[in-house]
PDB file of N, CA and C and ligand atoms in Angstrom:
ATOM      1  N   VAL A   1      26.156  -8.416  -6.479  1.00 91.00           N
ATOM      2  CA  VAL A   1      26.105  -9.798  -6.965  1.00 91.00           C
ATOM      3  C   VAL A   1      25.382 -10.638  -5.937  1.00 91.00           C
ATOM      4  N   LYS A   2      24.415 -11.422  -6.399  1.00 96.00           N
ATOM      5  CA  LYS A   2      23.650 -12.231  -5.459  1.00 96.00           C
ATOM      6  C   LYS A   2      23.249 -13.567  -6.072  1.00 96.00           C
ATOM      7  N   LEU A   3      23.308 -14.602  -5.252  1.00 96.00           N
ATOM      8  CA  LEU A   3      22.853 -15.923  -5.674  1.00 96.00           C
ATOM      9  C   LEU A   3      21.329 -15.932  -5.693  1.00 96.00           C
ATOM     10  N   ILE A   4      20.732 -16.231  -6.832  1.00 96.00           N
ATOM     11  CA  ILE A   4      19.271 -16.251  -6.866  1.00 96.00           C
ATOM     12  C   ILE A   4      18.704 -17.645  -7.026  1.00 96.00           C
ATOM     13  N   TYR A   5      19.525 -18.584  -7.492  1.00 95.00           N
ATOM     14  CA  TYR A   5      18.969 -19.926  -7.676  1.00 95.00           C
ATOM     15  C   TYR A   5      20.083 -20.954  -7.702  1.00 95.00           C
ATOM     16  N   THR A   6      19.829 -22.064  -7.043  1.00 94.00           N
ATOM     17  CA  THR A   6      20.742 -23.192  -7.158  1.00 94.00           C
ATOM     18  C   THR A   6      19.938 -24.470  -7.079  1.00 94.00           C
ATOM     19  N   ASN A   7      20.386 -25.467  -7.836  1.00 92.00           N
ATOM     20  CA  ASN A   7      19.689 -26.751  -7.818  1.00 92.00           C
ATOM     21  C   ASN A   7      20.692 -27.828  -8.184  1.00 92.00           C
ATOM     22  N   GLN A   8      20.434 -29.016  -7.669  1.00 88.00           N
ATOM     23  CA  GLN A   8      21.314 -30.142  -7.962  1.00 88.00           C
ATOM     24  C   GLN A   8      21.318 -30.448  -9.452  1.00 88.00           C
ATOM     25  N   ASN A   9      20.214 -30.172 -10.113  1.00 89.00           N
ATOM     26  CA  ASN A   9      20.055 -30.505 -11.520  1.00 89.00           C
ATOM     27  C   ASN A   9      20.494 -29.335 -12.409  1.00 89.00           C
ATOM     28  N   PRO A  10      21.621 -29.484 -13.109  1.00 90.00           N
ATOM     29  CA  PRO A  10      22.136 -28.373 -13.938  1.00 90.00           C
ATOM     30  C   PRO A  10      21.166 -27.955 -15.036  1.00 90.00           C
ATOM     31  N   ILE A  11      20.309 -28.876 -15.462  1.00 91.00           N
ATOM     32  CA  ILE A  11      19.352 -28.542 -16.520  1.00 91.00           C
ATOM     33  C   ILE A  11      18.342 -27.519 -16.010  1.00 91.00           C
ATOM     34  N   LEU A  12      17.890 -27.714 -14.778  1.00 92.00           N
ATOM     35  CA  LEU A  12      16.941 -26.760 -14.190  1.00 92.00           C
ATOM     36  C   LEU A  12      17.588 -25.391 -14.013  1.00 92.00           C
ATOM     37  N   VAL A  13      18.829 -25.409 -13.575  1.00 95.00           N
ATOM     38  CA  VAL A  13      19.536 -24.139 -13.378  1.00 95.00           C
ATOM     39  C   VAL A  13      19.723 -23.436 -14.722  1.00 95.00           C
ATOM     40  N   GLY A  14      20.060 -24.228 -15.757  1.00 95.00           N
ATOM     41  CA  GLY A  14      20.226 -23.658 -17.094  1.00 95.00           C
ATOM     42  C   GLY A  14      18.935 -23.073 -17.624  1.00 95.00           C
ATOM     43  N   ASN A  15      17.838 -23.741 -17.287  1.00 94.00           N
ATOM     44  CA  ASN A  15      16.524 -23.267 -17.711  1.00 94.00           C
ATOM     45  C   ASN A  15      16.197 -21.910 -17.083  1.00 94.00           C
ATOM     46  N   ILE A  16      16.434 -21.815 -15.775  1.00 95.00           N
ATOM     47  CA  ILE A  16      16.207 -20.553 -15.069  1.00 95.00           C
ATOM     48  C   ILE A  16      17.131 -19.466 -15.634  1.00 95.00           C
ATOM     49  N   LYS A  17      18.356 -19.859 -15.925  1.00 97.00           N
ATOM     50  CA  LYS A  17      19.324 -18.912 -16.472  1.00 97.00           C
ATOM     51  C   LYS A  17      18.804 -18.311 -17.776  1.00 97.00           C
ATOM     52  N   ASN A  18      18.261 -19.171 -18.635  1.00 96.00           N
ATOM     53  CA  ASN A  18      17.727 -18.690 -19.909  1.00 96.00           C
ATOM     54  C   ASN A  18      16.592 -17.692 -19.702  1.00 96.00           C
ATOM     55  N   ILE A  19      15.702 -18.039 -18.783  1.00 95.00           N
ATOM     56  CA  ILE A  19      14.546 -17.171 -18.530  1.00 95.00           C
ATOM     57  C   ILE A  19      15.007 -15.796 -18.066  1.00 95.00           C
ATOM     58  N   VAL A  20      15.933 -15.797 -17.116  1.00 96.00           N
ATOM     59  CA  VAL A  20      16.404 -14.525 -16.553  1.00 96.00           C
ATOM     60  C   VAL A  20      17.189 -13.740 -17.609  1.00 96.00           C
ATOM     61  N   GLU A  21      18.025 -14.447 -18.337  1.00 97.00           N
ATOM     62  CA  GLU A  21      18.830 -13.797 -19.374  1.00 97.00           C
ATOM     63  C   GLU A  21      17.971 -13.184 -20.470  1.00 97.00           C
ATOM     64  N   ASN A  22      16.895 -13.896 -20.803  1.00 96.00           N
ATOM     65  CA  ASN A  22      16.009 -13.402 -21.861  1.00 96.00           C
ATOM     66  C   ASN A  22      15.320 -12.103 -21.472  1.00 96.00           C
ATOM     67  N   SER A  23      15.324 -11.794 -20.184  1.00 95.00           N
ATOM     68  CA  SER A  23      14.753 -10.533 -19.740  1.00 95.00           C
ATOM     69  C   SER A  23      15.804  -9.439 -19.685  1.00 95.00           C
ATOM     70  N   GLY A  24      16.967  -9.723 -20.227  1.00 97.00           N
ATOM     71  CA  GLY A  24      18.015  -8.716 -20.311  1.00 97.00           C
ATOM     72  C   GLY A  24      18.805  -8.531 -19.039  1.00 97.00           C
ATOM     73  N   ILE A  25      18.736  -9.531 -18.167  1.00 97.00           N
ATOM     74  CA  ILE A  25      19.468  -9.453 -16.903  1.00 97.00           C
ATOM     75  C   ILE A  25      20.764 -10.241 -17.031  1.00 97.00           C
ATOM     76  N   GLU A  26      21.852  -9.611 -16.608  1.00 97.00           N
ATOM     77  CA  GLU A  26      23.144 -10.259 -16.716  1.00 97.00           C
ATOM     78  C   GLU A  26      23.327 -11.249 -15.566  1.00 97.00           C
ATOM     79  N   VAL A  27      23.585 -12.494 -15.907  1.00 97.00           N
ATOM     80  CA  VAL A  27      23.756 -13.519 -14.877  1.00 97.00           C
ATOM     81  C   VAL A  27      25.074 -14.250 -15.064  1.00 97.00           C
ATOM     82  N   GLU A  28      25.451 -14.949 -14.030  1.00 96.00           N
ATOM     83  CA  GLU A  28      26.699 -15.682 -14.033  1.00 96.00           C
ATOM     84  C   GLU A  28      26.432 -17.073 -13.469  1.00 96.00           C
ATOM     85  N   LEU A  29      26.891 -18.076 -14.182  1.00 94.00           N
ATOM     86  CA  LEU A  29      26.706 -19.447 -13.726  1.00 94.00           C
ATOM     87  C   LEU A  29      28.002 -19.904 -13.063  1.00 94.00           C
ATOM     88  N   ARG A  30      27.888 -20.352 -11.823  1.00 92.00           N
ATOM     89  CA  ARG A  30      29.070 -20.855 -11.120  1.00 92.00           C
ATOM     90  C   ARG A  30      28.905 -22.345 -10.838  1.00 92.00           C
ATOM     91  N   ASN A  31      30.015 -23.011 -10.700  1.00 88.00           N
ATOM     92  CA  ASN A  31      30.029 -24.471 -10.479  1.00 88.00           C
ATOM     93  C   ASN A  31      29.419 -25.208 -11.661  1.00 88.00           C
ATOM     94  N   GLU A  32      29.452 -24.570 -12.827  1.00 79.00           N
ATOM     95  CA  GLU A  32      28.767 -25.139 -13.980  1.00 79.00           C
ATOM     96  C   GLU A  32      29.273 -26.538 -14.317  1.00 79.00           C
ATOM     97  N   TYR A  33      30.582 -26.718 -14.219  1.00 67.00           N
ATOM     98  CA  TYR A  33      31.159 -27.994 -14.647  1.00 67.00           C
ATOM     99  C   TYR A  33      31.541 -28.863 -13.463  1.00 67.00           C
ATOM    100  N   ALA A  34      31.212 -28.410 -12.273  1.00 54.00           N
ATOM    101  CA  ALA A  34      31.659 -29.107 -11.070  1.00 54.00           C
ATOM    102  C   ALA A  34      31.100 -30.521 -10.981  1.00 54.00           C
ATOM    103  N   SER A  35      29.851 -30.681 -11.420  1.00 49.00           N
ATOM    104  CA  SER A  35      29.217 -31.983 -11.253  1.00 49.00           C
ATOM    105  C   SER A  35      29.889 -33.040 -12.125  1.00 49.00           C
ATOM    106  N   GLY A  36      30.645 -32.615 -13.142  1.00 50.00           N
ATOM    107  CA  GLY A  36      31.300 -33.568 -14.026  1.00 50.00           C
ATOM    108  C   GLY A  36      32.429 -34.311 -13.351  1.00 50.00           C
ATOM    109  N   GLY A  37      33.287 -33.595 -12.649  1.00 51.00           N
ATOM    110  CA  GLY A  37      34.432 -34.251 -12.029  1.00 51.00           C
ATOM    111  C   GLY A  37      34.523 -33.945 -10.557  1.00 51.00           C
ATOM    112  N   ALA A  38      33.442 -34.116  -9.868  1.00 50.00           N
ATOM    113  CA  ALA A  38      33.350 -33.663  -8.489  1.00 50.00           C
ATOM    114  C   ALA A  38      34.320 -34.388  -7.560  1.00 50.00           C
ATOM    115  N   GLY A  39      34.528 -35.662  -7.761  1.00 56.00           N
ATOM    116  CA  GLY A  39      35.467 -36.382  -6.918  1.00 56.00           C
ATOM    117  C   GLY A  39      35.081 -36.390  -5.462  1.00 56.00           C
ATOM    118  N   GLU A  40      35.927 -35.793  -4.620  1.00 58.00           N
ATOM    119  CA  GLU A  40      35.721 -35.919  -3.178  1.00 58.00           C
ATOM    120  C   GLU A  40      34.760 -34.879  -2.616  1.00 58.00           C
ATOM    121  N   LEU A  41      34.410 -33.896  -3.408  1.00 55.00           N
ATOM    122  CA  LEU A  41      33.543 -32.844  -2.878  1.00 55.00           C
ATOM    123  C   LEU A  41      32.172 -33.409  -2.508  1.00 55.00           C
ATOM    124  N   SER A  42      31.593 -32.864  -1.475  1.00 56.00           N
ATOM    125  CA  SER A  42      30.246 -33.288  -1.106  1.00 56.00           C
ATOM    126  C   SER A  42      29.268 -32.732  -2.140  1.00 56.00           C
ATOM    127  N   PRO A  43      28.185 -33.444  -2.385  1.00 53.00           N
ATOM    128  CA  PRO A  43      27.262 -33.048  -3.471  1.00 53.00           C
ATOM    129  C   PRO A  43      26.777 -31.612  -3.375  1.00 53.00           C
ATOM    130  N   ILE A  44      26.520 -31.133  -2.176  1.00 54.00           N
ATOM    131  CA  ILE A  44      25.958 -29.787  -2.028  1.00 54.00           C
ATOM    132  C   ILE A  44      26.949 -28.737  -2.537  1.00 54.00           C
ATOM    133  N   ASP A  45      28.234 -29.025  -2.462  1.00 64.00           N
ATOM    134  CA  ASP A  45      29.247 -28.071  -2.897  1.00 64.00           C
ATOM    135  C   ASP A  45      29.321 -27.963  -4.418  1.00 64.00           C
ATOM    136  N   THR A  46      28.747 -28.924  -5.103  1.00 78.00           N
ATOM    137  CA  THR A  46      28.925 -28.956  -6.549  1.00 78.00           C
ATOM    138  C   THR A  46      27.666 -28.545  -7.299  1.00 78.00           C
ATOM    139  N   TRP A  47      26.671 -28.105  -6.574  1.00 88.00           N
ATOM    140  CA  TRP A  47      25.469 -27.637  -7.267  1.00 88.00           C
ATOM    141  C   TRP A  47      25.796 -26.414  -8.095  1.00 88.00           C
ATOM    142  N   PRO A  48      25.325 -26.380  -9.332  1.00 91.00           N
ATOM    143  CA  PRO A  48      25.490 -25.160 -10.123  1.00 91.00           C
ATOM    144  C   PRO A  48      24.696 -24.015  -9.502  1.00 91.00           C
ATOM    145  N   GLU A  49      25.269 -22.828  -9.546  1.00 94.00           N
ATOM    146  CA  GLU A  49      24.638 -21.667  -8.919  1.00 94.00           C
ATOM    147  C   GLU A  49      24.431 -20.565  -9.938  1.00 94.00           C
ATOM    148  N   LEU A  50      23.293 -19.923  -9.856  1.00 96.00           N
ATOM    149  CA  LEU A  50      22.991 -18.811 -10.746  1.00 96.00           C
ATOM    150  C   LEU A  50      23.051 -17.509  -9.956  1.00 96.00           C
ATOM    151  N   TRP A  51      23.943 -16.622 -10.391  1.00 97.00           N
ATOM    152  CA  TRP A  51      24.148 -15.354  -9.700  1.00 97.00           C
ATOM    153  C   TRP A  51      23.732 -14.196 -10.601  1.00 97.00           C
ATOM    154  N   VAL A  52      23.108 -13.197 -10.005  1.00 97.00           N
ATOM    155  CA  VAL A  52      22.792 -11.967 -10.729  1.00 97.00           C
ATOM    156  C   VAL A  52      23.953 -10.996 -10.561  1.00 97.00           C
ATOM    157  N   VAL A  53      24.413 -10.457 -11.671  1.00 97.00           N
ATOM    158  CA  VAL A  53      25.611  -9.618 -11.655  1.00 97.00           C
ATOM    159  C   VAL A  53      25.317  -8.222 -11.102  1.00 97.00           C
ATOM    160  N   ASN A  54      24.236  -7.611 -11.592  1.00 97.00           N
ATOM    161  CA  ASN A  54      23.931  -6.233 -11.192  1.00 97.00           C
ATOM    162  C   ASN A  54      22.908  -6.199 -10.061  1.00 97.00           C
ATOM    163  N   ASP A  55      23.260  -5.515  -8.987  1.00 96.00           N
ATOM    164  CA  ASP A  55      22.367  -5.456  -7.831  1.00 96.00           C
ATOM    165  C   ASP A  55      20.999  -4.883  -8.194  1.00 96.00           C
ATOM    166  N   SER A  56      20.981  -3.982  -9.180  1.00 97.00           N
ATOM    167  CA  SER A  56      19.718  -3.345  -9.543  1.00 97.00           C
ATOM    168  C   SER A  56      18.752  -4.328 -10.209  1.00 97.00           C
ATOM    169  N   ASP A  57      19.277  -5.467 -10.644  1.00 97.00           N
ATOM    170  CA  ASP A  57      18.432  -6.466 -11.316  1.00 97.00           C
ATOM    171  C   ASP A  57      17.911  -7.541 -10.367  1.00 97.00           C
ATOM    172  N   ILE A  58      18.397  -7.538  -9.138  1.00 97.00           N
ATOM    173  CA  ILE A  58      18.121  -8.664  -8.239  1.00 97.00           C
ATOM    174  C   ILE A  58      16.631  -8.855  -8.006  1.00 97.00           C
ATOM    175  N   GLU A  59      15.946  -7.773  -7.718  1.00 95.00           N
ATOM    176  CA  GLU A  59      14.523  -7.888  -7.395  1.00 95.00           C
ATOM    177  C   GLU A  59      13.749  -8.496  -8.566  1.00 95.00           C
ATOM    178  N   ARG A  60      14.041  -7.990  -9.755  1.00 96.00           N
ATOM    179  CA  ARG A  60      13.361  -8.464 -10.963  1.00 96.00           C
ATOM    180  C   ARG A  60      13.712  -9.928 -11.228  1.00 96.00           C
ATOM    181  N   ALA A  61      14.967 -10.264 -11.063  1.00 97.00           N
ATOM    182  CA  ALA A  61      15.420 -11.633 -11.313  1.00 97.00           C
ATOM    183  C   ALA A  61      14.758 -12.607 -10.344  1.00 97.00           C
ATOM    184  N   GLU A  62      14.650 -12.200  -9.089  1.00 95.00           N
ATOM    185  CA  GLU A  62      14.039 -13.084  -8.096  1.00 95.00           C
ATOM    186  C   GLU A  62      12.578 -13.342  -8.429  1.00 95.00           C
ATOM    187  N   LYS A  63      11.925 -12.326  -8.923  1.00 92.00           N
ATOM    188  CA  LYS A  63      10.525 -12.498  -9.299  1.00 92.00           C
ATOM    189  C   LYS A  63      10.398 -13.466 -10.490  1.00 92.00           C
ATOM    190  N   LEU A  64      11.308 -13.346 -11.444  1.00 93.00           N
ATOM    191  CA  LEU A  64      11.298 -14.250 -12.590  1.00 93.00           C
ATOM    192  C   LEU A  64      11.500 -15.687 -12.148  1.00 93.00           C
ATOM    193  N   VAL A  65      12.406 -15.868 -11.186  1.00 93.00           N
ATOM    194  CA  VAL A  65      12.661 -17.216 -10.673  1.00 93.00           C
ATOM    195  C   VAL A  65      11.409 -17.743  -9.985  1.00 93.00           C
ATOM    196  N   GLN A  66      10.797 -16.898  -9.182  1.00 89.00           N
ATOM    197  CA  GLN A  66       9.568 -17.306  -8.502  1.00 89.00           C
ATOM    198  C   GLN A  66       8.497 -17.731  -9.502  1.00 89.00           C
ATOM    199  N   ASP A  67       8.323 -16.925 -10.518  1.00 84.00           N
ATOM    200  CA  ASP A  67       7.305 -17.227 -11.529  1.00 84.00           C
ATOM    201  C   ASP A  67       7.624 -18.527 -12.247  1.00 84.00           C
ATOM    202  N   ALA A  68       8.907 -18.743 -12.519  1.00 86.00           N
ATOM    203  CA  ALA A  68       9.317 -19.945 -13.243  1.00 86.00           C
ATOM    204  C   ALA A  68       9.115 -21.194 -12.391  1.00 86.00           C
ATOM    205  N   LEU A  69       9.300 -21.045 -11.096  1.00 85.00           N
ATOM    206  CA  LEU A  69       9.200 -22.199 -10.202  1.00 85.00           C
ATOM    207  C   LEU A  69       7.764 -22.483  -9.795  1.00 85.00           C
ATOM    208  N   ASN A  70       6.914 -21.500  -9.889  1.00 78.00           N
ATOM    209  CA  ASN A  70       5.513 -21.669  -9.480  1.00 78.00           C
ATOM    210  C   ASN A  70       4.556 -21.308 -10.606  1.00 78.00           C
ATOM    211  N   PRO A  71       4.543 -22.114 -11.653  1.00 68.00           N
ATOM    212  CA  PRO A  71       3.688 -21.772 -12.794  1.00 68.00           C
ATOM    213  C   PRO A  71       2.217 -21.693 -12.409  1.00 68.00           C
ATOM    214  N   LYS A  72       1.834 -22.368 -11.320  1.00 64.00           N
ATOM    215  CA  LYS A  72       0.421 -22.344 -10.928  1.00 64.00           C
ATOM    216  C   LYS A  72       0.021 -20.964 -10.403  1.00 64.00           C
ATOM    217  N   ASN A  73       1.020 -20.174 -10.062  1.00 61.00           N
ATOM    218  CA  ASN A  73       0.718 -18.808  -9.625  1.00 61.00           C
ATOM    219  C   ASN A  73       0.380 -17.899 -10.793  1.00 61.00           C
ATOM    220  N   ALA A  74       0.706 -18.378 -11.996  1.00 69.00           N
ATOM    221  CA  ALA A  74       0.440 -17.573 -13.169  1.00 69.00           C
ATOM    222  C   ALA A  74      -1.032 -17.710 -13.547  1.00 69.00           C
ATOM    223  N   LYS A  75      -1.786 -16.764 -13.154  1.00 80.00           N
ATOM    224  CA  LYS A  75      -3.216 -16.789 -13.438  1.00 80.00           C
ATOM    225  C   LYS A  75      -3.581 -15.629 -14.346  1.00 80.00           C
ATOM    226  N   GLU A  76      -4.673 -15.817 -15.020  1.00 88.00           N
ATOM    227  CA  GLU A  76      -5.202 -14.687 -15.784  1.00 88.00           C
ATOM    228  C   GLU A  76      -5.511 -13.550 -14.820  1.00 88.00           C
ATOM    229  N   TRP A  77      -5.379 -12.365 -15.282  1.00 91.00           N
ATOM    230  CA  TRP A  77      -5.641 -11.219 -14.415  1.00 91.00           C
ATOM    231  C   TRP A  77      -6.606 -10.260 -15.095  1.00 91.00           C
ATOM    232  N   ARG A  78      -7.355  -9.593 -14.245  1.00 93.00           N
ATOM    233  CA  ARG A  78      -8.360  -8.684 -14.767  1.00 93.00           C
ATOM    234  C   ARG A  78      -7.834  -7.255 -14.711  1.00 93.00           C
ATOM    235  N   CYS A  79      -7.923  -6.578 -15.810  1.00 95.00           N
ATOM    236  CA  CYS A  79      -7.462  -5.200 -15.868  1.00 95.00           C
ATOM    237  C   CYS A  79      -8.322  -4.329 -14.941  1.00 95.00           C
ATOM    238  N   SER A  80      -7.654  -3.539 -14.110  1.00 94.00           N
ATOM    239  CA  SER A  80      -8.394  -2.699 -13.162  1.00 94.00           C
ATOM    240  C   SER A  80      -8.991  -1.476 -13.845  1.00 94.00           C
ATOM    241  N   HIS A  81      -8.554  -1.248 -15.066  1.00 95.00           N
ATOM    242  CA  HIS A  81      -9.030  -0.069 -15.790  1.00 95.00           C
ATOM    243  C   HIS A  81     -10.245  -0.393 -16.661  1.00 95.00           C
ATOM    244  N   CYS A  82     -10.108  -1.416 -17.530  1.00 97.00           N
ATOM    245  CA  CYS A  82     -11.193  -1.716 -18.461  1.00 97.00           C
ATOM    246  C   CYS A  82     -11.870  -3.056 -18.168  1.00 97.00           C
ATOM    247  N   HIS A  83     -11.349  -3.779 -17.153  1.00 95.00           N
ATOM    248  CA  HIS A  83     -11.938  -5.040 -16.685  1.00 95.00           C
ATOM    249  C   HIS A  83     -11.862  -6.176 -17.691  1.00 95.00           C
ATOM    250  N   GLU A  84     -10.963  -6.076 -18.646  1.00 95.00           N
ATOM    251  CA  GLU A  84     -10.729  -7.193 -19.550  1.00 95.00           C
ATOM    252  C   GLU A  84      -9.840  -8.225 -18.868  1.00 95.00           C
ATOM    253  N   MET A  85     -10.035  -9.520 -19.220  1.00 94.00           N
ATOM    254  CA  MET A  85      -9.140 -10.556 -18.727  1.00 94.00           C
ATOM    255  C   MET A  85      -7.897 -10.614 -19.610  1.00 94.00           C
ATOM    256  N   ASN A  86      -6.738 -10.838 -18.945  1.00 92.00           N
ATOM    257  CA  ASN A  86      -5.479 -10.871 -19.668  1.00 92.00           C
ATOM    258  C   ASN A  86      -4.704 -12.154 -19.379  1.00 92.00           C
ATOM    259  N   ASP A  87      -3.932 -12.586 -20.346  1.00 87.00           N
ATOM    260  CA  ASP A  87      -3.086 -13.754 -20.195  1.00 87.00           C
ATOM    261  C   ASP A  87      -2.028 -13.486 -19.112  1.00 87.00           C
ATOM    262  N   PRO A  88      -1.653 -14.532 -18.335  1.00 84.00           N
ATOM    263  CA  PRO A  88      -0.647 -14.334 -17.279  1.00 84.00           C
ATOM    264  C   PRO A  88       0.667 -13.762 -17.792  1.00 84.00           C
ATOM    265  N   SER A  89       1.011 -14.041 -19.043  1.00 83.00           N
ATOM    266  CA  SER A  89       2.296 -13.586 -19.569  1.00 83.00           C
ATOM    267  C   SER A  89       2.283 -12.110 -19.955  1.00 83.00           C
ATOM    268  N   PHE A  90       1.106 -11.506 -19.984  1.00 87.00           N
ATOM    269  CA  PHE A  90       1.027 -10.091 -20.360  1.00 87.00           C
ATOM    270  C   PHE A  90       1.374  -9.205 -19.169  1.00 87.00           C
ATOM    271  N   ASP A  91       2.210  -8.215 -19.399  1.00 89.00           N
ATOM    272  CA  ASP A  91       2.519  -7.248 -18.347  1.00 89.00           C
ATOM    273  C   ASP A  91       1.629  -6.018 -18.460  1.00 89.00           C
ATOM    274  N   PHE A  92       0.987  -5.894 -19.605  1.00 94.00           N
ATOM    275  CA  PHE A  92       0.086  -4.768 -19.832  1.00 94.00           C
ATOM    276  C   PHE A  92      -1.212  -5.296 -20.420  1.00 94.00           C
ATOM    277  N   CYS A  93      -2.297  -4.635 -20.123  1.00 96.00           N
ATOM    278  CA  CYS A  93      -3.588  -5.017 -20.659  1.00 96.00           C
ATOM    279  C   CYS A  93      -3.544  -4.966 -22.187  1.00 96.00           C
ATOM    280  N   TRP A  94      -4.026  -6.032 -22.812  1.00 95.00           N
ATOM    281  CA  TRP A  94      -3.988  -6.086 -24.275  1.00 95.00           C
ATOM    282  C   TRP A  94      -4.910  -5.042 -24.877  1.00 95.00           C
ATOM    283  N   LYS A  95      -5.909  -4.632 -24.112  1.00 96.00           N
ATOM    284  CA  LYS A  95      -6.917  -3.744 -24.679  1.00 96.00           C
ATOM    285  C   LYS A  95      -6.597  -2.260 -24.472  1.00 96.00           C
ATOM    286  N   CYS A  96      -6.313  -1.909 -23.224  1.00 97.00           N
ATOM    287  CA  CYS A  96      -6.126  -0.477 -22.937  1.00 97.00           C
ATOM    288  C   CYS A  96      -4.691  -0.143 -22.540  1.00 97.00           C
ATOM    289  N   HIS A  97      -3.813  -1.158 -22.470  1.00 96.00           N
ATOM    290  CA  HIS A  97      -2.398  -0.978 -22.174  1.00 96.00           C
ATOM    291  C   HIS A  97      -2.128  -0.451 -20.768  1.00 96.00           C
ATOM    292  N   SER A  98      -3.092  -0.650 -19.869  1.00 95.00           N
ATOM    293  CA  SER A  98      -2.814  -0.319 -18.475  1.00 95.00           C
ATOM    294  C   SER A  98      -1.849  -1.373 -17.914  1.00 95.00           C
ATOM    295  N   GLU A  99      -1.069  -0.961 -16.939  1.00 94.00           N
ATOM    296  CA  GLU A  99      -0.100  -1.879 -16.351  1.00 94.00           C
ATOM    297  C   GLU A  99      -0.830  -2.916 -15.495  1.00 94.00           C
ATOM    298  N   LYS A 100      -0.269  -4.123 -15.509  1.00 90.00           N
ATOM    299  CA  LYS A 100      -0.800  -5.211 -14.700  1.00 90.00           C
ATOM    300  C   LYS A 100      -0.756  -4.821 -13.210  1.00 90.00           C
ATOM    301  N   PRO A 101      -1.864  -4.990 -12.495  1.00 83.00           N
ATOM    302  CA  PRO A 101      -1.849  -4.635 -11.060  1.00 83.00           C
ATOM    303  C   PRO A 101      -0.957  -5.608 -10.288  1.00 83.00           C
ATOM    304  N   HIS A 102      -0.245  -5.098  -9.263  1.00 72.00           N
ATOM    305  CA  HIS A 102       0.683  -5.954  -8.511  1.00 72.00           C
ATOM    306  C   HIS A 102       0.044  -6.488  -7.244  1.00 72.00           C
TER     307      HIS A 102
HETATM  308 ZN1  LIG B 201      -7.472  -2.723 -19.747  1.00 82.65          ZN
END
């Protein structure tokens, strides 16, 4: 179990949660309701936290978070096999189905 994302804004955390969950990764939201009745707690203690449940998913989840936070990093990529340009969201070349180079 590992914390992969936390933010003061629960909407942003929920957004990241959806992205990670949609990739079939099991996540857990902690402090989800803390911001509602925080009272005496310091703000940093009440940030919602997104945790990955399975250790085997951590690497993949962290990459998804990175991609979600840095959309400018999402660039078209050129297939190393057939040299076609591919959309950033494609994991495989649309033409020859070669895997996206890392
Ligand atoms: Zn290709």
